[in-house]
Tab-separated table of C-alpha atoms in Angstrom:
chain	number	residue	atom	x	y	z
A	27	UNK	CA	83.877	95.657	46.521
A	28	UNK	CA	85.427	97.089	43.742
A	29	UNK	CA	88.908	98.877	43.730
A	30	UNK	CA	87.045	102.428	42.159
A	31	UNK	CA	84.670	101.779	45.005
A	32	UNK	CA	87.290	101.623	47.815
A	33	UNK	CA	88.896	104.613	46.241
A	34	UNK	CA	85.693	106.532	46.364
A	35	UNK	CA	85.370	105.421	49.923
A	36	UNK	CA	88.823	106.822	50.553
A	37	UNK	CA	88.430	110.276	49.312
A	38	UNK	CA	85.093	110.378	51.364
A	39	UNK	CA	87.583	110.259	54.544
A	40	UNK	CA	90.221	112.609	53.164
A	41	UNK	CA	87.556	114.899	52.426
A	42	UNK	CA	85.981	113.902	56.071
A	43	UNK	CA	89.356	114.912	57.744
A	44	UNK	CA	89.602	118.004	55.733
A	45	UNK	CA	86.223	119.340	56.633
A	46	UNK	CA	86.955	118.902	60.529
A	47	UNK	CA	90.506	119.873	60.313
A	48	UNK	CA	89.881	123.171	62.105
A	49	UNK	CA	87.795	121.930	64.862
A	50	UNK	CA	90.667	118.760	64.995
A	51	UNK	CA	93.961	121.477	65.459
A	52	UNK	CA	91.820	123.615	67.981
A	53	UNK	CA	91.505	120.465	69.788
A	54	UNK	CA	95.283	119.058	69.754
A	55	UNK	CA	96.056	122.492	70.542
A	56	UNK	CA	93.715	122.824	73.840
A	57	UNK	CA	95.177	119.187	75.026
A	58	UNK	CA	98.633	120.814	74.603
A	59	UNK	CA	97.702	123.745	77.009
A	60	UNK	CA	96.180	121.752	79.372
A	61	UNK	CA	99.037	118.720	80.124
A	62	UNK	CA	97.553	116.022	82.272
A	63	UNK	CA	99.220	113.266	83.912
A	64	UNK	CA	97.852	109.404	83.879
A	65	UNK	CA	94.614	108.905	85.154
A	66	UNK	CA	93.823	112.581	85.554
A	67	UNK	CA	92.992	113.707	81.686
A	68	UNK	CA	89.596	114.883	82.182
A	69	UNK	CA	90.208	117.852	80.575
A	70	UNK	CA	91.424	116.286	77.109
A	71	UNK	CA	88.194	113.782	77.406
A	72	UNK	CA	85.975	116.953	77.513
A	73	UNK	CA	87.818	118.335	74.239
A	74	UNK	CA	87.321	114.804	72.596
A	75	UNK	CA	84.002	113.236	73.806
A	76	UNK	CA	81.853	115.941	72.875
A	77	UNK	CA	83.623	116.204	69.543
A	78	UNK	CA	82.830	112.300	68.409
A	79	UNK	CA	79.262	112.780	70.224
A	80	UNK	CA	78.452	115.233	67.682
A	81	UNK	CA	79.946	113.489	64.716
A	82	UNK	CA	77.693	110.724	65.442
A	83	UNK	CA	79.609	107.980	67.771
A	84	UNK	CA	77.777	107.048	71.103
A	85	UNK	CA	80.450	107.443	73.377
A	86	UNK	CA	80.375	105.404	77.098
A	87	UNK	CA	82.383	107.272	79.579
A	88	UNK	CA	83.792	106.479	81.953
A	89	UNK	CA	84.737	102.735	80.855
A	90	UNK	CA	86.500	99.598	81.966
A	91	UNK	CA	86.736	101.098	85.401
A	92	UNK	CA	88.548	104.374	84.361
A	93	UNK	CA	87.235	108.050	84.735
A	94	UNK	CA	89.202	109.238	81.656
A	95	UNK	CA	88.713	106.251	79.940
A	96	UNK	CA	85.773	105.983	76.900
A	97	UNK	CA	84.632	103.818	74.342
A	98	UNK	CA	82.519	104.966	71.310
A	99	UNK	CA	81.002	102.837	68.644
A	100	UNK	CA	79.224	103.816	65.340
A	101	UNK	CA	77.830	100.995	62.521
A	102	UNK	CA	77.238	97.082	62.901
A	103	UNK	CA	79.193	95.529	59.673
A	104	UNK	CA	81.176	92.493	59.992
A	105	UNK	CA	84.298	93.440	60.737
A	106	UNK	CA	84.943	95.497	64.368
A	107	UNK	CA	87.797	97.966	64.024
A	108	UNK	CA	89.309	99.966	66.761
A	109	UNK	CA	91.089	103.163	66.786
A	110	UNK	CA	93.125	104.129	70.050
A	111	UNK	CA	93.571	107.529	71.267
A	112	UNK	CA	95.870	108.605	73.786
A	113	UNK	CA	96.377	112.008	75.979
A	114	UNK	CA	97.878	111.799	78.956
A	115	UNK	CA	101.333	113.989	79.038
A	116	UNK	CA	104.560	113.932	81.114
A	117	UNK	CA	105.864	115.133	84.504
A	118	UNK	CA	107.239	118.667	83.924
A	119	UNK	CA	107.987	118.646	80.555
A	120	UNK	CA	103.978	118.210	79.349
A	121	UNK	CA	103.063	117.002	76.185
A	122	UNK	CA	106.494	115.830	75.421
A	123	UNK	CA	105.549	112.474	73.763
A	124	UNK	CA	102.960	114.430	71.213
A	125	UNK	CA	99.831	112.830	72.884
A	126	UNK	CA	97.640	115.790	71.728
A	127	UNK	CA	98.605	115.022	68.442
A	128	UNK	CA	97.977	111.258	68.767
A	129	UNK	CA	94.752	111.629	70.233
A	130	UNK	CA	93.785	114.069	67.817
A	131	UNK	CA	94.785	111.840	64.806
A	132	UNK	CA	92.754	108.887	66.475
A	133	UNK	CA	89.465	110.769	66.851
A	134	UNK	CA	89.778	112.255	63.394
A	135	UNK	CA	90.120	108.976	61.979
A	136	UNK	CA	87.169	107.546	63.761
A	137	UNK	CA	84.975	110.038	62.600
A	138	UNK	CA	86.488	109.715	58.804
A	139	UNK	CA	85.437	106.567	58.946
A	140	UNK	CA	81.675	106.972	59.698
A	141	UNK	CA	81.432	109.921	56.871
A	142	UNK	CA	82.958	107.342	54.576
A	143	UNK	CA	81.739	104.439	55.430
A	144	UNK	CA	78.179	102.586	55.313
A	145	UNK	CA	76.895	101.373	58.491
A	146	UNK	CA	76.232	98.244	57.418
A	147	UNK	CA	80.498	98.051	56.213
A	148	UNK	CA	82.342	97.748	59.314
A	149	UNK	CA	81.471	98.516	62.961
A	150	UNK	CA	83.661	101.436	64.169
A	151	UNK	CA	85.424	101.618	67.841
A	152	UNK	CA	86.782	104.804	69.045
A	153	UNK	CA	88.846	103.835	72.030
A	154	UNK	CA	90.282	106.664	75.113
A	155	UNK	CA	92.990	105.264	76.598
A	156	UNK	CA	94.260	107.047	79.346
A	157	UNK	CA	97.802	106.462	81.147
A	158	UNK	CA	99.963	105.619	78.385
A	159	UNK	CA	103.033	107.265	80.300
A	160	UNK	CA	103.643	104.264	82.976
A	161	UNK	CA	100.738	103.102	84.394
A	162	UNK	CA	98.802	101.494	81.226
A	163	UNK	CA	95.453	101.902	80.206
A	164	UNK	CA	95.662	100.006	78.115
A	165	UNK	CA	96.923	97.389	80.237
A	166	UNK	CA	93.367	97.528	81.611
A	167	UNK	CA	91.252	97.545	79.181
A	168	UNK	CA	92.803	94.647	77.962
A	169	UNK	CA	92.489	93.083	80.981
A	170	UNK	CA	88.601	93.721	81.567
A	171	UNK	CA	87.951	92.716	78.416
A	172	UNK	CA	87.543	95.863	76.022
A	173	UNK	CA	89.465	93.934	72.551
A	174	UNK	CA	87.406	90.721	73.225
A	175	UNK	CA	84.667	91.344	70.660
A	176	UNK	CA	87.436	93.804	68.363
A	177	UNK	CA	88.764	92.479	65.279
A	178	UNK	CA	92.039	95.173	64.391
A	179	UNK	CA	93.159	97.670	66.318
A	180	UNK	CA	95.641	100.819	65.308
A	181	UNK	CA	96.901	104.128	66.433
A	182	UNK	CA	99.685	106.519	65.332
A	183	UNK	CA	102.470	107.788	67.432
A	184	UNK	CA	103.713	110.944	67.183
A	185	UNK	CA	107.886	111.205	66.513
A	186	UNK	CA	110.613	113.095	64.444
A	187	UNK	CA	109.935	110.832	61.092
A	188	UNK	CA	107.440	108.700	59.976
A	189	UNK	CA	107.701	104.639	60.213
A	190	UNK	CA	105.432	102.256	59.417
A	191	UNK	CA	106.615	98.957	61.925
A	192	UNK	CA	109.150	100.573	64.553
A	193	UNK	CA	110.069	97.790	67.235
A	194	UNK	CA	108.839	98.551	70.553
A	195	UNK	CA	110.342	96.737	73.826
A	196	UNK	CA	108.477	95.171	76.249
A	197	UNK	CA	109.129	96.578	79.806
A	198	UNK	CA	108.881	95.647	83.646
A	199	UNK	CA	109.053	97.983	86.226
A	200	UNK	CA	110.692	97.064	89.378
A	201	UNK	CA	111.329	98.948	92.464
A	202	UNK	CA	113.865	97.826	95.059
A	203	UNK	CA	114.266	98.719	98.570
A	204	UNK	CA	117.435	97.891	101.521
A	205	UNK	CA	116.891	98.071	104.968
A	206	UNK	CA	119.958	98.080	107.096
A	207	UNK	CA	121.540	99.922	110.392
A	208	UNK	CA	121.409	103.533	110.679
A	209	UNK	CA	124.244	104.660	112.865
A	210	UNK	CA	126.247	107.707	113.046
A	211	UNK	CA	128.444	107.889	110.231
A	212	UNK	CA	131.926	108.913	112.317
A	213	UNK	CA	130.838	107.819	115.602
A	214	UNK	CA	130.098	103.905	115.271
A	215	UNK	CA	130.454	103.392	111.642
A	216	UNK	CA	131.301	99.954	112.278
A	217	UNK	CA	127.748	99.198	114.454
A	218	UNK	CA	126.137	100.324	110.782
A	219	UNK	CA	124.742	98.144	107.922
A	220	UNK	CA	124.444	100.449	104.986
A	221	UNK	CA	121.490	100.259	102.620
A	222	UNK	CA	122.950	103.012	100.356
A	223	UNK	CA	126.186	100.503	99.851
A	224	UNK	CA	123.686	97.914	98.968
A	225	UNK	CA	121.904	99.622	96.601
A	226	UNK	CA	124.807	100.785	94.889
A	227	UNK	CA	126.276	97.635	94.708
A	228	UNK	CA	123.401	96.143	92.779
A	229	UNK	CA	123.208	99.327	90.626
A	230	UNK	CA	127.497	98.333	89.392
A	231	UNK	CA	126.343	94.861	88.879
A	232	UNK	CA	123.548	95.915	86.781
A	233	UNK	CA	125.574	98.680	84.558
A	234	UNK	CA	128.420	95.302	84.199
A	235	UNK	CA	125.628	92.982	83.343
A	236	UNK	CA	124.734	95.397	80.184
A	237	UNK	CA	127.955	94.394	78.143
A	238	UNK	CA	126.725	90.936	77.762
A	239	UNK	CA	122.938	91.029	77.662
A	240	UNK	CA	121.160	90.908	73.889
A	241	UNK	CA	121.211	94.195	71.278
A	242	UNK	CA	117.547	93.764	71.150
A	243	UNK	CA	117.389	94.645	75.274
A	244	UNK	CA	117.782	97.368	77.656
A	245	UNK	CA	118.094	97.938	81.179
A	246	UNK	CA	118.036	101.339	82.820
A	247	UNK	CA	117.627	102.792	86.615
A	248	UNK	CA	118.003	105.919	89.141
A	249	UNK	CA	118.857	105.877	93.137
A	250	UNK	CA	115.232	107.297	94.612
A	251	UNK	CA	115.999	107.255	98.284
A	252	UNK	CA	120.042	107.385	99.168
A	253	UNK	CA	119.703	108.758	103.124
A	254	UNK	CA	119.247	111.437	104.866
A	255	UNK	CA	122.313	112.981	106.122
A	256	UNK	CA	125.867	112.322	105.054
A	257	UNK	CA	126.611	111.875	108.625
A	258	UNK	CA	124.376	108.678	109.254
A	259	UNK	CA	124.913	105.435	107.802
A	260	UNK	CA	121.756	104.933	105.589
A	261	UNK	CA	119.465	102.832	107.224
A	262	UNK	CA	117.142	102.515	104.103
A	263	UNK	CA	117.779	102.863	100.257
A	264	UNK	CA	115.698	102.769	97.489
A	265	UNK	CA	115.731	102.311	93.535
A	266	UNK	CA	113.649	102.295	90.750
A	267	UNK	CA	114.664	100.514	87.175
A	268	UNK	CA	113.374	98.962	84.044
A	269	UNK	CA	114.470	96.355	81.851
A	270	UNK	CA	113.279	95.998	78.626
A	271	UNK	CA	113.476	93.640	75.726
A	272	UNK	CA	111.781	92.900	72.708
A	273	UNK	CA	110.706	89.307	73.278
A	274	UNK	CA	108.949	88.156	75.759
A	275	UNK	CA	110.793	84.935	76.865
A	276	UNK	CA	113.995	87.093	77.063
A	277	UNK	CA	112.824	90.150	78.855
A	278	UNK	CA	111.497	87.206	81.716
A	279	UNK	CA	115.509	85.899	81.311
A	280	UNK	CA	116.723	89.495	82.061
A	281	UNK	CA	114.270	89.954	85.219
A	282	UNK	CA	116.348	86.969	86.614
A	283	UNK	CA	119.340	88.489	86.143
A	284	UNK	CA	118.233	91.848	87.126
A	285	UNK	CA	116.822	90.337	90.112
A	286	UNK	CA	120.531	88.283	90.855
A	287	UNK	CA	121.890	91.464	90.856
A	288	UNK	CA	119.711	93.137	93.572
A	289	UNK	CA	120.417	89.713	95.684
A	290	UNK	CA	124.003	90.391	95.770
A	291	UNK	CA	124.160	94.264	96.917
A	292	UNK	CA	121.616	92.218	99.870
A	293	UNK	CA	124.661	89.536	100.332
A	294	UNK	CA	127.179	91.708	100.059
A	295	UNK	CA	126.423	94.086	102.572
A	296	UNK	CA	123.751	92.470	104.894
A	297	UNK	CA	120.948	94.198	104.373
A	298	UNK	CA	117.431	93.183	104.270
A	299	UNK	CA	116.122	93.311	100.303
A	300	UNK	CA	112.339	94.090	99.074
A	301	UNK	CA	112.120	93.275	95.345
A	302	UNK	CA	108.772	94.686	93.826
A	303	UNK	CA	107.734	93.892	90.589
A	304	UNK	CA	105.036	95.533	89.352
A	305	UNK	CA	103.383	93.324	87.093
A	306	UNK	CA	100.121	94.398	86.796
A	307	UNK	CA	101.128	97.265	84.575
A	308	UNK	CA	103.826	95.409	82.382
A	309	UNK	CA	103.934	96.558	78.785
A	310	UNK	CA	104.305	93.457	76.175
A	311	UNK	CA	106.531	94.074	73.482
A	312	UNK	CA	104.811	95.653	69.994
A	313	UNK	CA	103.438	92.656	67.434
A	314	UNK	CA	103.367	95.051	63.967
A	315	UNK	CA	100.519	92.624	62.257
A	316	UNK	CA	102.096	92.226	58.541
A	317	UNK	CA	99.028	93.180	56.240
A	318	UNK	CA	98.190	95.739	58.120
A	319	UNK	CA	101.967	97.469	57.680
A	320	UNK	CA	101.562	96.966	54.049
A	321	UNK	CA	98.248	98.519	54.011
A	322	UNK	CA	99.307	101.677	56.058
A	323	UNK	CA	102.047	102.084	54.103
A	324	UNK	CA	100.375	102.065	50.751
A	325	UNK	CA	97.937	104.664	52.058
A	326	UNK	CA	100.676	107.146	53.762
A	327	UNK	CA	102.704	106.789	50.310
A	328	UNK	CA	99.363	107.685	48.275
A	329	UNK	CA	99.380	110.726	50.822
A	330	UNK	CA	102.987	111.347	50.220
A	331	UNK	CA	104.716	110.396	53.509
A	332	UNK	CA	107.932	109.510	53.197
A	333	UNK	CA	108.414	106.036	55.631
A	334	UNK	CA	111.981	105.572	57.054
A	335	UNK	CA	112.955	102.381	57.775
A	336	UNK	CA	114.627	101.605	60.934
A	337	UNK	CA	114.455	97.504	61.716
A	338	UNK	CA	117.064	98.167	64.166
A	339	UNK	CA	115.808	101.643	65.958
A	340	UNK	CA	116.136	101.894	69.397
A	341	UNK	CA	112.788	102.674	70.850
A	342	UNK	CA	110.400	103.164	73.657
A	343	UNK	CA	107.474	100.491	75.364
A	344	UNK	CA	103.702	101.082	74.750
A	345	UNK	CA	101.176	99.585	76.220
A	346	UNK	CA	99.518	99.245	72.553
A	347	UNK	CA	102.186	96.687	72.856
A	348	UNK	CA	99.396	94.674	75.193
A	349	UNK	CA	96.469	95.149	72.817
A	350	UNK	CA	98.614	93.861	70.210
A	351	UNK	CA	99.205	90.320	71.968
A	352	UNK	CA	95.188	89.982	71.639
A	353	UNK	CA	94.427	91.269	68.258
A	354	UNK	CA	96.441	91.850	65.238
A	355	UNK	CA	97.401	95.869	65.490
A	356	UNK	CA	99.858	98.119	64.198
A	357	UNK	CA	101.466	101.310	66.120
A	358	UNK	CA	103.295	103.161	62.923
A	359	UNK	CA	105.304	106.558	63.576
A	360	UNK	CA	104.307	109.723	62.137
A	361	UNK	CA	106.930	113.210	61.979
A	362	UNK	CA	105.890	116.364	63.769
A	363	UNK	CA	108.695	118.018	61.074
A	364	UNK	CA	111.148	118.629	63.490
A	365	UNK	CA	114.472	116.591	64.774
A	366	UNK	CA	113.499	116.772	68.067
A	367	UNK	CA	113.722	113.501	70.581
A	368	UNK	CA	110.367	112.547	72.297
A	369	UNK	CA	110.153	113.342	76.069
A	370	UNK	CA	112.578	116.537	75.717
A	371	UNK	CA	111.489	119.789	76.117
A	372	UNK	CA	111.998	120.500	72.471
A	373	UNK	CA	109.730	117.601	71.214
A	374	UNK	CA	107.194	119.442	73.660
A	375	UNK	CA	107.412	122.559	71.380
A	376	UNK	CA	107.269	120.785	68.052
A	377	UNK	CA	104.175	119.001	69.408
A	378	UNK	CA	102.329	122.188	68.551
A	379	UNK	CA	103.595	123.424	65.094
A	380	UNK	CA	101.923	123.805	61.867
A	381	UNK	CA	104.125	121.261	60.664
A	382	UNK	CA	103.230	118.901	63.481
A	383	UNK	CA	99.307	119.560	62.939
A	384	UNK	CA	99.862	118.580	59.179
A	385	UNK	CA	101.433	115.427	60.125
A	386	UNK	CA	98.601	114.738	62.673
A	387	UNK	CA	95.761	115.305	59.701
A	388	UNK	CA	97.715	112.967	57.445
A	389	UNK	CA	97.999	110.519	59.780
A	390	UNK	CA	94.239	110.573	60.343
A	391	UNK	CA	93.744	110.328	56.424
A	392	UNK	CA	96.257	107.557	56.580
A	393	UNK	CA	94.757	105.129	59.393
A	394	UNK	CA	91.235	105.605	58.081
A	395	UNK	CA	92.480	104.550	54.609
A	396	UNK	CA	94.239	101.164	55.726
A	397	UNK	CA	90.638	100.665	58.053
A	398	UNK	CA	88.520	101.277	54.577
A	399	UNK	CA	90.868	98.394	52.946
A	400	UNK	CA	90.034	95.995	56.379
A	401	UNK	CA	86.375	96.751	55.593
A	402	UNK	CA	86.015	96.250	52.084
A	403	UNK	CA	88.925	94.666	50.666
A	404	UNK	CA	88.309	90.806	50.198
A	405	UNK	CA	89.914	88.439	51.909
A	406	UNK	CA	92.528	90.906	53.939
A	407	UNK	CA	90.868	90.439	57.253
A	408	UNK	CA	91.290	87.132	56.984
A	409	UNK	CA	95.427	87.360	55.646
A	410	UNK	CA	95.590	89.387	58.713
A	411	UNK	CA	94.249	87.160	61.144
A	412	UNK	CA	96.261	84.709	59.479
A	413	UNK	CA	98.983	86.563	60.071
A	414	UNK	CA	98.579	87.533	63.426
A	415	UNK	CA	98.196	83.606	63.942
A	416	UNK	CA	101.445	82.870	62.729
A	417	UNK	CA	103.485	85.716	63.911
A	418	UNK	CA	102.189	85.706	66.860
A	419	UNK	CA	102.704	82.316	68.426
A	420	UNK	CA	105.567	80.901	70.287
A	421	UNK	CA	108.756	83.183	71.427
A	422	UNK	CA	106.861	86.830	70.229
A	423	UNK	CA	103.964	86.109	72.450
A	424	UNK	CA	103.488	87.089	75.826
């Protein structure tokens, strides 16, 4: 197709995402109100699924074995492109991580894309993907199969700038428990075995380990279960930690050490150790596909964002890090217009500005640009499949 026509194409979805902006803030703004925590979002899927249903997506909820989970599809063209929502929000502190803003920006995407769009140009995927914060929706979706017949998949993140490729670390979660000998503490101290001594023995060996463990890495933990009473040896001790790194063969190097560490607090004290890892919801670290970047970021400049770029920014996990192992995807940044941190109290705030809203639309113009370019642009499905080929084998690859 030819570059007018794309362009005329892309206007179609700004003006698409300017004609629903109203009934796309009132939504953000009612999934802001309303913070639910992983698994338990029904509220923001009743805000969202009757929103796409009318805008002409048939929407399947629930899916992939999920109650908050959906899946809507519009158009049958060659090329399948997915856009991922998310809206689940934090313990306490809400929608700290901008989640009704990321959500938001997904579904008015989607539906720029079918007022743009011919059905016959691309097939469109609206994806719900609950339980970003932890547990990983996405993690299971992947697993049962949802990206198997997808070709590119995308989503914006809400965060103080805007970035078009920020790094994201793969993470395991691993909880550790110590049985030993509860005794009174002044009585027979010396009949105890103390878990708590354990446990905090492994927790020094881990904060010594961090000087000489990679840039590109992280490890990071908290005591959840000490004792009871200062007066009794604790008889059981538990802790909960994750260790991060962005590539794959060196966050499984790290979850040896980790793990070397828990075995001596065990040795050390004679306790009994439990090491869990919880594998089923590891996050893979982030594959940016190439192409894509360079699309996204033509678009947001044509908008007039303003990309920052931080190769070396120190960053979160996503489970969009998962979908990206299986099909090339990107996971740019987009600024809320304050210099608030994510999961703080303040980010929960700026979720919910005019600014923030502004960024949201923008970023819904943005990612239904780049998808017009995957649908009509010759040949840049394939450089991206290409791309994700190459990039994506060997040491990045989970």
């Amino acid at each position: 197709m030819s570059t007018d026509k794309i362009d005329e194409t892309k206007q179609r979805a700004r003006a698409a995402v300017d004609a629903v902006a109203d009934d796309l803030v009132r939504i953000s703004r009612e999934i802001h109100a309303h913070p639910e925590l992983s698994f338990k979002e029904h509220h923001a899927c009743a805000q969202l699924v009757p929103f796409l249903e009318a805008q002409g997506f048939r929407v399947q909820r629930p899916a992939y074995g999920m109650d908050t989970a959906f899946r809507g599809e519009w158009g049958h063209g060659p090329a399948t492109i997915a856009i991922c929502s998310e809206y689940d929000a934090l313990p306490e502190i809400g929608h700290a991580c901008g989640h009704n803003l990321i959500g938001t920006a997904g579904a008015g995407a989607a539906v720029a894309l079918i007022k743009a769009l011919d059905p016959s140009d691309a097939r469109i995927v609206i994806l719900g993907t609950p339980a970003e914060e932890g547990s990983g929706g996405k993690v299971v979706m992947v697993r049962e199969g949802c990206f198997d017949d997808i070709d590119v998949a995308m989503m914006a993140h809400a965060a103080p700038v805007d970035i078009v490729d920020a790094p994201m670390f793969g993470v395991s979660h691993v909880d550790v428990e110590y049985r030993g000998k509860a005794v009174h503490a002044s009585v027979f101290p010396e009949m105890g075995v103390n878990a708590l001594d354990a446990l905090v023995t492994a927790y020094q060996a881990i904060a010594q380990l961090r000087q000489h463990i990679r840039r590109d890495s992280r490890i990071h933990g908290i005591i959840t279960h000490g004792g009871d009473a200062a007066n009794i040896v604790p008889g059981y001790a538990k802790g909960t930690f994750y260790v991060r790194a962005l590539k794959p063969w060196y966050l499984e190097q790290l979850k040896e050490r980790v793990k070397h560490c828990f075995e001596a607090g065990a040795l050390a004290t004679g306790c009994e150790l439990n090491i869990i890892w919880h594998e089923e919801a590891e996050y893979a670290p982030m594959l940016n596909n190439g192409p894509m970047c360079d699309a996204y970021r033509r678009n947001g400049e044509a908008l007039g964002k303003m990309f920052i770029d931080l190769k070396d920014l120190s960053t979160g996990s996503s489970d969009m890090g998962n979908v990206s192992q299986v099909v090339p995807s990107i996971h740019p940044n987009f600024g809320v217009g304050a210099s608030a941190f994510t999961h703080s109290p303040e980010f929960t705030a700026a979720a919910i500005t005019d600014a923030a809203h502004a960024g949201m639309l923008q970023t819904a113009q943005a990612l239904a640009m780049t998808a017009i370019d995957i649908a009509l642009e010759p040949g840049l499905l394939d450089a991206i499949k290409a791309d994700f080929a190459g990039r994506g084998a060997g040491s990045d690859r989970f």
